[in-house]
XYZ file of C-alpha atoms in Angstrom:
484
model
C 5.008 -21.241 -20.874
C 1.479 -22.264 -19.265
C 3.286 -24.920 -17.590
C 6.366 -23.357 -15.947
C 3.555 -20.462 -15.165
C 1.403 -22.680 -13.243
C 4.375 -24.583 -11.716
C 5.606 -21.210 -10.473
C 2.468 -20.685 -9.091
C 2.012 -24.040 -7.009
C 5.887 -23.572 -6.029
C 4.642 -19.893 -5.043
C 1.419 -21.023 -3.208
C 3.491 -24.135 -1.109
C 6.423 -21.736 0.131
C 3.988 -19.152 1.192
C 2.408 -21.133 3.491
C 5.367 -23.078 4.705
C 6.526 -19.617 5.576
C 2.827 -18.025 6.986
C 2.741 -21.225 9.306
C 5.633 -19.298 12.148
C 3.225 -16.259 11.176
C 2.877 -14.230 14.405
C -0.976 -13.636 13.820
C -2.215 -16.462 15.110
C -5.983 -17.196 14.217
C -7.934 -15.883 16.995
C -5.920 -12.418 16.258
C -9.184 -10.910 15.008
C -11.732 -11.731 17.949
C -8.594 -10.078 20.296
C -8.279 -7.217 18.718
C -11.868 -6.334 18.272
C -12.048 -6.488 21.811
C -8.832 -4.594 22.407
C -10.307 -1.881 19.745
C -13.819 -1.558 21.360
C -13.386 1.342 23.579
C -14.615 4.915 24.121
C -13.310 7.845 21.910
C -11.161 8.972 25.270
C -9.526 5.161 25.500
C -8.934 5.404 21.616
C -7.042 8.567 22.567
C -5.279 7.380 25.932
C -3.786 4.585 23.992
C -2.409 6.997 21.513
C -0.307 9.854 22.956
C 0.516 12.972 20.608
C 4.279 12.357 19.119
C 6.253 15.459 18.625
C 8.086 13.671 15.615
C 9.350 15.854 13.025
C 7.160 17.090 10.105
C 7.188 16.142 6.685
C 6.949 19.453 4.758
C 10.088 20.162 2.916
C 12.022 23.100 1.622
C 10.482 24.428 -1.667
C 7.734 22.093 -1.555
C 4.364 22.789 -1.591
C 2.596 21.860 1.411
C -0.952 20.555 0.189
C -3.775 19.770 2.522
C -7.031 18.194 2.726
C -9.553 20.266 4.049
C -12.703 19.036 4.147
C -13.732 15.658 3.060
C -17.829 14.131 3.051
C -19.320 11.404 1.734
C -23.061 10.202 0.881
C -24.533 7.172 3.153
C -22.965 4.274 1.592
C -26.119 2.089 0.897
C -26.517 -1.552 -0.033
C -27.301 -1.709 -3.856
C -30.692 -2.258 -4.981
C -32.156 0.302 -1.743
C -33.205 3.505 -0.935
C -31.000 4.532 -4.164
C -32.007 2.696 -6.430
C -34.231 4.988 -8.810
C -31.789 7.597 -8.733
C -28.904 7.959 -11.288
C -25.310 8.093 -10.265
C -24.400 12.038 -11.298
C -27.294 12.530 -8.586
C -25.609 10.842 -6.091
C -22.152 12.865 -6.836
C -24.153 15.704 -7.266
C -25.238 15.266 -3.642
C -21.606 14.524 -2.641
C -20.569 18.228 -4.393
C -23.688 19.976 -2.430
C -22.799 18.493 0.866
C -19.128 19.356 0.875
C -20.125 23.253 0.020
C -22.471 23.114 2.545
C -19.938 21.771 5.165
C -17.548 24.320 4.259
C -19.507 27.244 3.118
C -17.231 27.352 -0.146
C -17.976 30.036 -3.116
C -18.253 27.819 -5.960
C -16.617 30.324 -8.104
C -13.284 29.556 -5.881
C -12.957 26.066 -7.489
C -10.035 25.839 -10.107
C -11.116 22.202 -11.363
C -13.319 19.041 -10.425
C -12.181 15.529 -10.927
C -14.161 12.441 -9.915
C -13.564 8.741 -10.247
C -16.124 5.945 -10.774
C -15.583 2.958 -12.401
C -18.686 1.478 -14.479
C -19.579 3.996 -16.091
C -23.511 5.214 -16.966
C -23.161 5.986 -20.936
C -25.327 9.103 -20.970
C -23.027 10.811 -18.035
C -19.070 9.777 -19.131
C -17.814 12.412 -17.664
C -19.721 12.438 -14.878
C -17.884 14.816 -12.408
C -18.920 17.705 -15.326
C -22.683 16.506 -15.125
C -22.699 16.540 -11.298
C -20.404 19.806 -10.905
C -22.989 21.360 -13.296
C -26.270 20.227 -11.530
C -24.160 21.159 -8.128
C -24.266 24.620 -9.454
C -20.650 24.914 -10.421
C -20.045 27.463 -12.790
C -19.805 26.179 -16.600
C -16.216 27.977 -16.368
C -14.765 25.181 -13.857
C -12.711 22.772 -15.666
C -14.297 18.918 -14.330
C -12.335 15.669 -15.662
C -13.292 11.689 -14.659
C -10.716 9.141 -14.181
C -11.435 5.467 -13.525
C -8.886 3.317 -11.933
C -11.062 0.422 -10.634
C -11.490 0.536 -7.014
C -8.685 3.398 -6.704
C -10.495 5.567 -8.854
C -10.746 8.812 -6.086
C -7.219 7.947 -4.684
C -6.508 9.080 -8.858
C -8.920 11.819 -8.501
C -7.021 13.034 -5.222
C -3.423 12.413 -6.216
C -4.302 13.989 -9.508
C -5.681 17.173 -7.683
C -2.409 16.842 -5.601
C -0.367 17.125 -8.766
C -2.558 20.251 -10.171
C -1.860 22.132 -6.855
C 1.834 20.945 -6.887
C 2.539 22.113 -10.238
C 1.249 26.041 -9.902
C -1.845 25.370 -11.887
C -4.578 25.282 -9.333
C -4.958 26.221 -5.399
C -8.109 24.604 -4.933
C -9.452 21.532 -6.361
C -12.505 19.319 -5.358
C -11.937 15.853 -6.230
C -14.323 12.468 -5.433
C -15.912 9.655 -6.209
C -19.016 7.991 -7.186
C -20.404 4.118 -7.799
C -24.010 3.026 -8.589
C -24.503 -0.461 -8.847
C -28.551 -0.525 -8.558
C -28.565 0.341 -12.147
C -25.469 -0.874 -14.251
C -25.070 -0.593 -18.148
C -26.509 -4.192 -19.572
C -25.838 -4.074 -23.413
C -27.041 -6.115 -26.111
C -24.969 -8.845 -27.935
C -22.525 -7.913 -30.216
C -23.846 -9.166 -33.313
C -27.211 -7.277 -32.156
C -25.768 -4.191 -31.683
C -23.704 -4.551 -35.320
C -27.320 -5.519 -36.459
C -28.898 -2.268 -34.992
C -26.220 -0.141 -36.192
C -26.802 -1.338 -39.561
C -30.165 -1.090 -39.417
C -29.745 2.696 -38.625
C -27.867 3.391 -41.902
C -30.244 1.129 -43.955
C -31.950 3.579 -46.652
C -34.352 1.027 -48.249
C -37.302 -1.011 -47.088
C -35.804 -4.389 -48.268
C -32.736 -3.610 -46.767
C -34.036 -3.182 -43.405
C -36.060 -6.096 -43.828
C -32.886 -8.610 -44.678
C -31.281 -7.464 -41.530
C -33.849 -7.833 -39.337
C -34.609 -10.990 -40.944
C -30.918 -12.444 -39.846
C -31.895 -11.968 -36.281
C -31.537 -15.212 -34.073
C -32.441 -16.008 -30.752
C -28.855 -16.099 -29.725
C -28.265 -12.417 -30.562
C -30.856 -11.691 -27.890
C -28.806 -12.413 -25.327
C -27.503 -9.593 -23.335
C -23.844 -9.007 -22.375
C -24.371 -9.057 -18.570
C -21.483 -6.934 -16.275
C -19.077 -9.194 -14.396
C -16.212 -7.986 -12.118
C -13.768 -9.887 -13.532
C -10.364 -9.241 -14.937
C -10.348 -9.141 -18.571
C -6.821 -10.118 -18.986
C -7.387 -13.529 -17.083
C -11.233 -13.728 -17.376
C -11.378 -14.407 -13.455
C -13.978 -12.734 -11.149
C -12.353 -10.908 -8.248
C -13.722 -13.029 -5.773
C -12.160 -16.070 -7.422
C -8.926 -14.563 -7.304
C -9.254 -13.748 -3.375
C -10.234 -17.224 -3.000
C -7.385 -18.697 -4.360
C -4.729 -16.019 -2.733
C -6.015 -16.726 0.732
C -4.818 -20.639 -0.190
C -1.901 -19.361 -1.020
C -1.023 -17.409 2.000
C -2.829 -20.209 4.321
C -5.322 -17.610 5.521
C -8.424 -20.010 6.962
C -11.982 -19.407 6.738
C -12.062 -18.861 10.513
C -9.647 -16.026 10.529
C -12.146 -14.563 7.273
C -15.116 -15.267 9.104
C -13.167 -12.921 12.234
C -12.095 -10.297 10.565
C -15.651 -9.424 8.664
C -16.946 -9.890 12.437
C -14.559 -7.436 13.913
C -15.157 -4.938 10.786
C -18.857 -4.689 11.217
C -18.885 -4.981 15.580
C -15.828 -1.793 14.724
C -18.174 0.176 12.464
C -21.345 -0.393 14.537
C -19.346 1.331 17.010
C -18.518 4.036 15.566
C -21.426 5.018 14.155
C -22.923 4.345 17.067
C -20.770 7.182 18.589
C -21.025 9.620 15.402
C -17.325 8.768 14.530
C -18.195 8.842 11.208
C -18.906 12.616 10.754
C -18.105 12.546 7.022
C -21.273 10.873 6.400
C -23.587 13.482 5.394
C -27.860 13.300 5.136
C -29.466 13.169 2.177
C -32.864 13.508 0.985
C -33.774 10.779 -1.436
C -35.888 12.221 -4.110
C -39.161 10.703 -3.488
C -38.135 9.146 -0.181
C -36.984 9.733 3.521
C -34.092 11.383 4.373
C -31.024 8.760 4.762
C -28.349 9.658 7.224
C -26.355 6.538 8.386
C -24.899 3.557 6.321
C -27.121 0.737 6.140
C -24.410 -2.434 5.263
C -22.746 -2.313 9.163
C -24.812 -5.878 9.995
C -22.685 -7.234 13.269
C -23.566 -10.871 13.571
C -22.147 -13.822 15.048
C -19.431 -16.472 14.148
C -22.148 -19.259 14.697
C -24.012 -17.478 11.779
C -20.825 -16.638 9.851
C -19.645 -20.213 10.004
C -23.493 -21.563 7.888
C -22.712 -19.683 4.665
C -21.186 -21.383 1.856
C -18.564 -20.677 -0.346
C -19.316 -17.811 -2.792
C -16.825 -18.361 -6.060
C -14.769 -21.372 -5.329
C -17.610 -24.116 -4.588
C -17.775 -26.155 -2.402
C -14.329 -25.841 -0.535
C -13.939 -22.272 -1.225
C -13.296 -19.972 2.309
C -14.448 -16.884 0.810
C -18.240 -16.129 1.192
C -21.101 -13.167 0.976
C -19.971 -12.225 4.322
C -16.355 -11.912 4.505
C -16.616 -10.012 0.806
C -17.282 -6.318 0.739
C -20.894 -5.816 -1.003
C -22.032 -4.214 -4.150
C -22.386 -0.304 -2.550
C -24.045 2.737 -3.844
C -22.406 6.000 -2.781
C -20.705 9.320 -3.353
C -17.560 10.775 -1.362
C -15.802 14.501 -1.882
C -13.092 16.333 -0.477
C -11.980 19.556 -0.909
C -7.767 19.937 -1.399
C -6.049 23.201 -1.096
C -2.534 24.590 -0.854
C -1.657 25.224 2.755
C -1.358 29.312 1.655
C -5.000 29.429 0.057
C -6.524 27.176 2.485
C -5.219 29.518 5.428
C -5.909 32.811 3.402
C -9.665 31.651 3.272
C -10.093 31.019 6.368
C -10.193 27.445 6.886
C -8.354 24.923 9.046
C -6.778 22.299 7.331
C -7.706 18.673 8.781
C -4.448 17.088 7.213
C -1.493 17.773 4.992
C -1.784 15.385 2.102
C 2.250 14.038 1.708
C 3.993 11.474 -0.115
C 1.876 8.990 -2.430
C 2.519 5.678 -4.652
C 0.852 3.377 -7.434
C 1.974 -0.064 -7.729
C 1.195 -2.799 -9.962
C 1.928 -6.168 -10.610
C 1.181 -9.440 -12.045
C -3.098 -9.819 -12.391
C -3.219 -13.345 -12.202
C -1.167 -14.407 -8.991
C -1.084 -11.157 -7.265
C -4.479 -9.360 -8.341
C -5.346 -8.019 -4.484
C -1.397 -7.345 -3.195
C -1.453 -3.460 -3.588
C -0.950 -2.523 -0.254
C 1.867 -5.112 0.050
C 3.621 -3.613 -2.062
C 2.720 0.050 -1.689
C 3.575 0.762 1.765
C 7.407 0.001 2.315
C 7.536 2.008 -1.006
C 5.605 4.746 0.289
C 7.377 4.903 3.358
C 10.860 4.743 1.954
C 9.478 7.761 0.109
C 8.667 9.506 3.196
C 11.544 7.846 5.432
C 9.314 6.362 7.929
C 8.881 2.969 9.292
C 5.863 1.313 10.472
C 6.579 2.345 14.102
C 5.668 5.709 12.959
C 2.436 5.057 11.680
C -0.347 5.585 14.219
C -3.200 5.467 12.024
C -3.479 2.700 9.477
C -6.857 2.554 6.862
C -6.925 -0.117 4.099
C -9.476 -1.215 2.135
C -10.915 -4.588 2.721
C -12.303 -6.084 -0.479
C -11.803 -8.958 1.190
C -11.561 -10.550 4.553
C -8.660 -13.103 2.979
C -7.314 -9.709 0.914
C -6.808 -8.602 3.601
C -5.362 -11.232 6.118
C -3.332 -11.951 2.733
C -1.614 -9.027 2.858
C -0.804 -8.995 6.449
C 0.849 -11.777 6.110
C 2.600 -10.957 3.075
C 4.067 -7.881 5.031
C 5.330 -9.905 7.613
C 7.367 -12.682 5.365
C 10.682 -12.233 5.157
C 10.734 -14.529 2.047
C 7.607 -12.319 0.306
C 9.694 -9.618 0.595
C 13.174 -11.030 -0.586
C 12.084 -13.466 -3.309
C 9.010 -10.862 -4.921
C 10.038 -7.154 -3.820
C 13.608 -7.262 -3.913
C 14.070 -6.116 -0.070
C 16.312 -7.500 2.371
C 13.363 -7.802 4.817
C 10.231 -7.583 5.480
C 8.287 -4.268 6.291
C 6.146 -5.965 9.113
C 2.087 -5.880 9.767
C 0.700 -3.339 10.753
C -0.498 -3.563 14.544
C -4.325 -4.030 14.814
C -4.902 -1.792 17.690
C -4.060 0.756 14.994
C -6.085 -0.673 12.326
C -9.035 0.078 10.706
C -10.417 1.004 14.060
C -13.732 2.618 13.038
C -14.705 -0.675 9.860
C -13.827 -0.831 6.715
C -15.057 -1.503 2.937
C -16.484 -5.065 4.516
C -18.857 -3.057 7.097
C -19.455 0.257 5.532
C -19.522 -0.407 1.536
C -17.327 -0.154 -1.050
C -18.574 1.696 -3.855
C -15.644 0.953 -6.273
C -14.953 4.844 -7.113
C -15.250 6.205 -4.043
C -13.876 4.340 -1.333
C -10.243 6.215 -1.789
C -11.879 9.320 0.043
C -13.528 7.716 2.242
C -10.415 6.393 3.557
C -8.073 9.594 3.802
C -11.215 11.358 5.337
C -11.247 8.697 7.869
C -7.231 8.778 8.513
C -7.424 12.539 9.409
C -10.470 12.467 11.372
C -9.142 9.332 13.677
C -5.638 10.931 13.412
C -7.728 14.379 15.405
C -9.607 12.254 17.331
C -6.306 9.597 18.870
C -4.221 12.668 18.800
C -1.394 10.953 16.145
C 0.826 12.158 13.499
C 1.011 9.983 10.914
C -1.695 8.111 9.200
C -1.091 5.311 6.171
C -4.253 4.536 3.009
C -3.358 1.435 1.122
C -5.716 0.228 -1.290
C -5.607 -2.961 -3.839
C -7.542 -2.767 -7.267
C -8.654 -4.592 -10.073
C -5.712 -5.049 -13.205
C -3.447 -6.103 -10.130
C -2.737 -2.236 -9.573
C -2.712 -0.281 -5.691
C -2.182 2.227 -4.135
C -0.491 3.895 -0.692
C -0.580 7.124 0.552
C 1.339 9.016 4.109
C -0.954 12.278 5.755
C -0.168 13.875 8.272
C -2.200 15.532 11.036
C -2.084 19.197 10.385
C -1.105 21.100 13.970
C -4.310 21.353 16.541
């Protein structure tokens, strides 16, 4: 079996790029585009003319819609956040969105939050931060963790609440703190310790402490890697972009058009999710501090990060380890309008995909959006706001180019044809994960707050949130602008 596997695999890798080398997106794509993309909010909006195309509610459906959505600075790890704990930063998250929307807290029906490495003495963390938020103890508050699609669960989940008659408003979001992760001891120390707990007699205690080597010492350090194949993440991007043919120049372009695209928008306060914060302790942070434009000369010195020495992915083309917070606030249409409030977005049809973690770890959005949009019987054409999340440059530039192979499509999805790439004057137009952050559990809100906000601001309909995540699972998602 490990041999037809890793035959399939080469066979897989050689036919990809045999078919990625009549790829239309040729390698200076990125450099163009960024160019192209660089223009004043009233360009962004000249190049995108309101489309009276029909809506997407439907007869006896619920129409559910995002309100409000915030999110914390994303800062790099091991800054300005680093003595805090992660409920705070939720907590902050929680405070912000109330504050944005002026909601009574006793009009919450439930909380969920996502975050993926958990701190041990706050599990469920969106109950810790709901109840230092000043949430009543009456609120129901749930966590999820679905790697980096944790708050895309914590939304969709909220979605299905609404959907089903059991709640009108829910708060969902997301949190990641990776200044401070969970290091535990060995696990023959920790079997020591716990048997030293139960030990009722001197001698006892004494024999067990007394078996104590210096290899039980060693701690059990946190790694994002896949379990299943023992592989970081990084790894696994490295050896997908081989497989797809994506170079280390077209990497090195696409992290340089991400940050030069986020620079500019915050430059412009595009980014009006972002809300300040007061640091315990410390100055009041108000902007992201990861958007780091540089130059291709300066891109092109840094050596391989997980594939040494001929590896194409590096430090600077990978998103970083992020501290941050994100929250939105999802209502049914009928008690959104009843309180007062005008809906940013109607949140409409959603998928979760997964497939093989080995060969196709980072593929979620290549596989999530024809789904999604056969779900919502669209086509690409219709989409005038695309946001995915780049965990990688090659991810990324990977799944581009799976989208536009007709073979991808026939000999792994089962379609006829492909779905086609999305067109970059329509993508990720204000940075992405690479430029802003990625704190693993709340990225997902970060990215439908952005779709509705650049859907207002280029005067679109529909906007389109795919996401990859670790276990080889993903994630799509179709909003729609509510009516200005």
């Amino acid at each position: 079996m490990g041999l037809v596997r890793a035959g399939s695999r080469l066979k897989m890798a050689s036919m990809l790029r045999n078919s990625m080398r009549c790829s239309p997106i040729s390698p200076a794509w990125a450099v163009q585009c960024a160019t192209r993309s660089l223009g004043t909010t009233a360009q962004l909006q000249a190049q995108v003319q309101t489309k009276s195309k029909k809506s997407l509610s439907r007869p006896g459906v619920k129409n559910i819609v995002l309100v409000e959505g915030v999110r914390t600075p994303f800062l790099l790890s091991g800054t300005t956040y680093s003595d805090m704990m992660p409920h705070d930063l939720a907590r902050a998250s929680l405070q912000g969105l109330l504050n944005k929307t002026a909601l009574p807290k006793d009009a919450v029906d439930y909380i969920i939050y996502g975050t993926v490495i958990q701190e041990v003495k706050t599990s469920n963390i969106a109950r810790e931060a709901a109840l230092g938020a000043g949430f009543s103890d009456k609120t129901p508050s749930h966590t999820v963790t679905m790697a980096c699609i944790s708050s895309n669960q914590a939304m969709t989940t909220g979605v299905g609440l609404i959907a089903s008659g059991q709640c009108d408003t829910i708060v969902a979001g997301g949190v990641e703190f990776m200044s401070d992760v969970p290091i535990r001891h060995s696990r023959k120390m920790r079997k020591t310790m716990l048997s030293l707990n139960k030990a009722k007699t001197l001698g006892q205690r004494l024999s067990l402490i007394g078996g104590i080597r210096m290899a039980h010492l060693a701690p059990e350090l946190p790694a994002v890697a896949e379990f299943s194949t023992e592989e970081t993440m990084g790894h696994s991007a490295d050896r997908l972009a081989a497989a797809f043919g994506v170079t280390r120049l077209e990497q090195d372009e696409f992290a340089l058009r991400s940050h030069t695209l986020a620079k500019k928008a915050q430059d412009a306060g595009l980014l009006e999710d972002v809300i300040s914060f007061k640091v315990p302790g410390r100055d009041i942070v108000s902007k992201d501090n990861g958007i780091r434009p540089s130059s291709m000369e300066q891109l092109a010195k840094l050596k391989a990060a997980f594939v040494k020495p001929h590896g194409t992915v590096t430090a600077a083309n990978s998103s970083f380890l992020t501290d941050g917070a994100s929250a939105v606030l999802i209502m049914s249409e009928e008690k959104a309008l009843a309180m007062g409030y005008k809906p940013k977005a109607y949140l409409r049809d959603f998928v979760y995909v997964s497939q093989d973690p080995k060969d196709q770890l980072l593929l979620g959005p290549a596989y999530g959006t024809p789904k999604v949009l056969q779900r919502a019987g669209l086509t690409m054409a219709d989409i005038d706001v695309f946001e995915f999340h780049e965990a990688f440059a090659g991810q990324i530039m990977a799944n581009l180019k799976a989208m536009d192979s007709d073979w991808f499509a026939q000999t792994y999805m089962g379609r006829t044809s492909k779905v086609g790439a999305p067109p970059m004057e329509k993508f990720n137009l204000w940075g992405g994960s690479l430029s802003l952050g990625h704190p693993f559990g709340a990225t997902g809100c970060r990215l439908v707050t952005t779709v509705a906000h650049r859907l207002r601001k280029e005067g679109g309909q529909y906007g389109l949130v795919a996401a990859c995540a670790a276990g080889g699972q993903g994630h799509a998602m179709v909003i729609e602008a509510y009516p200005q």
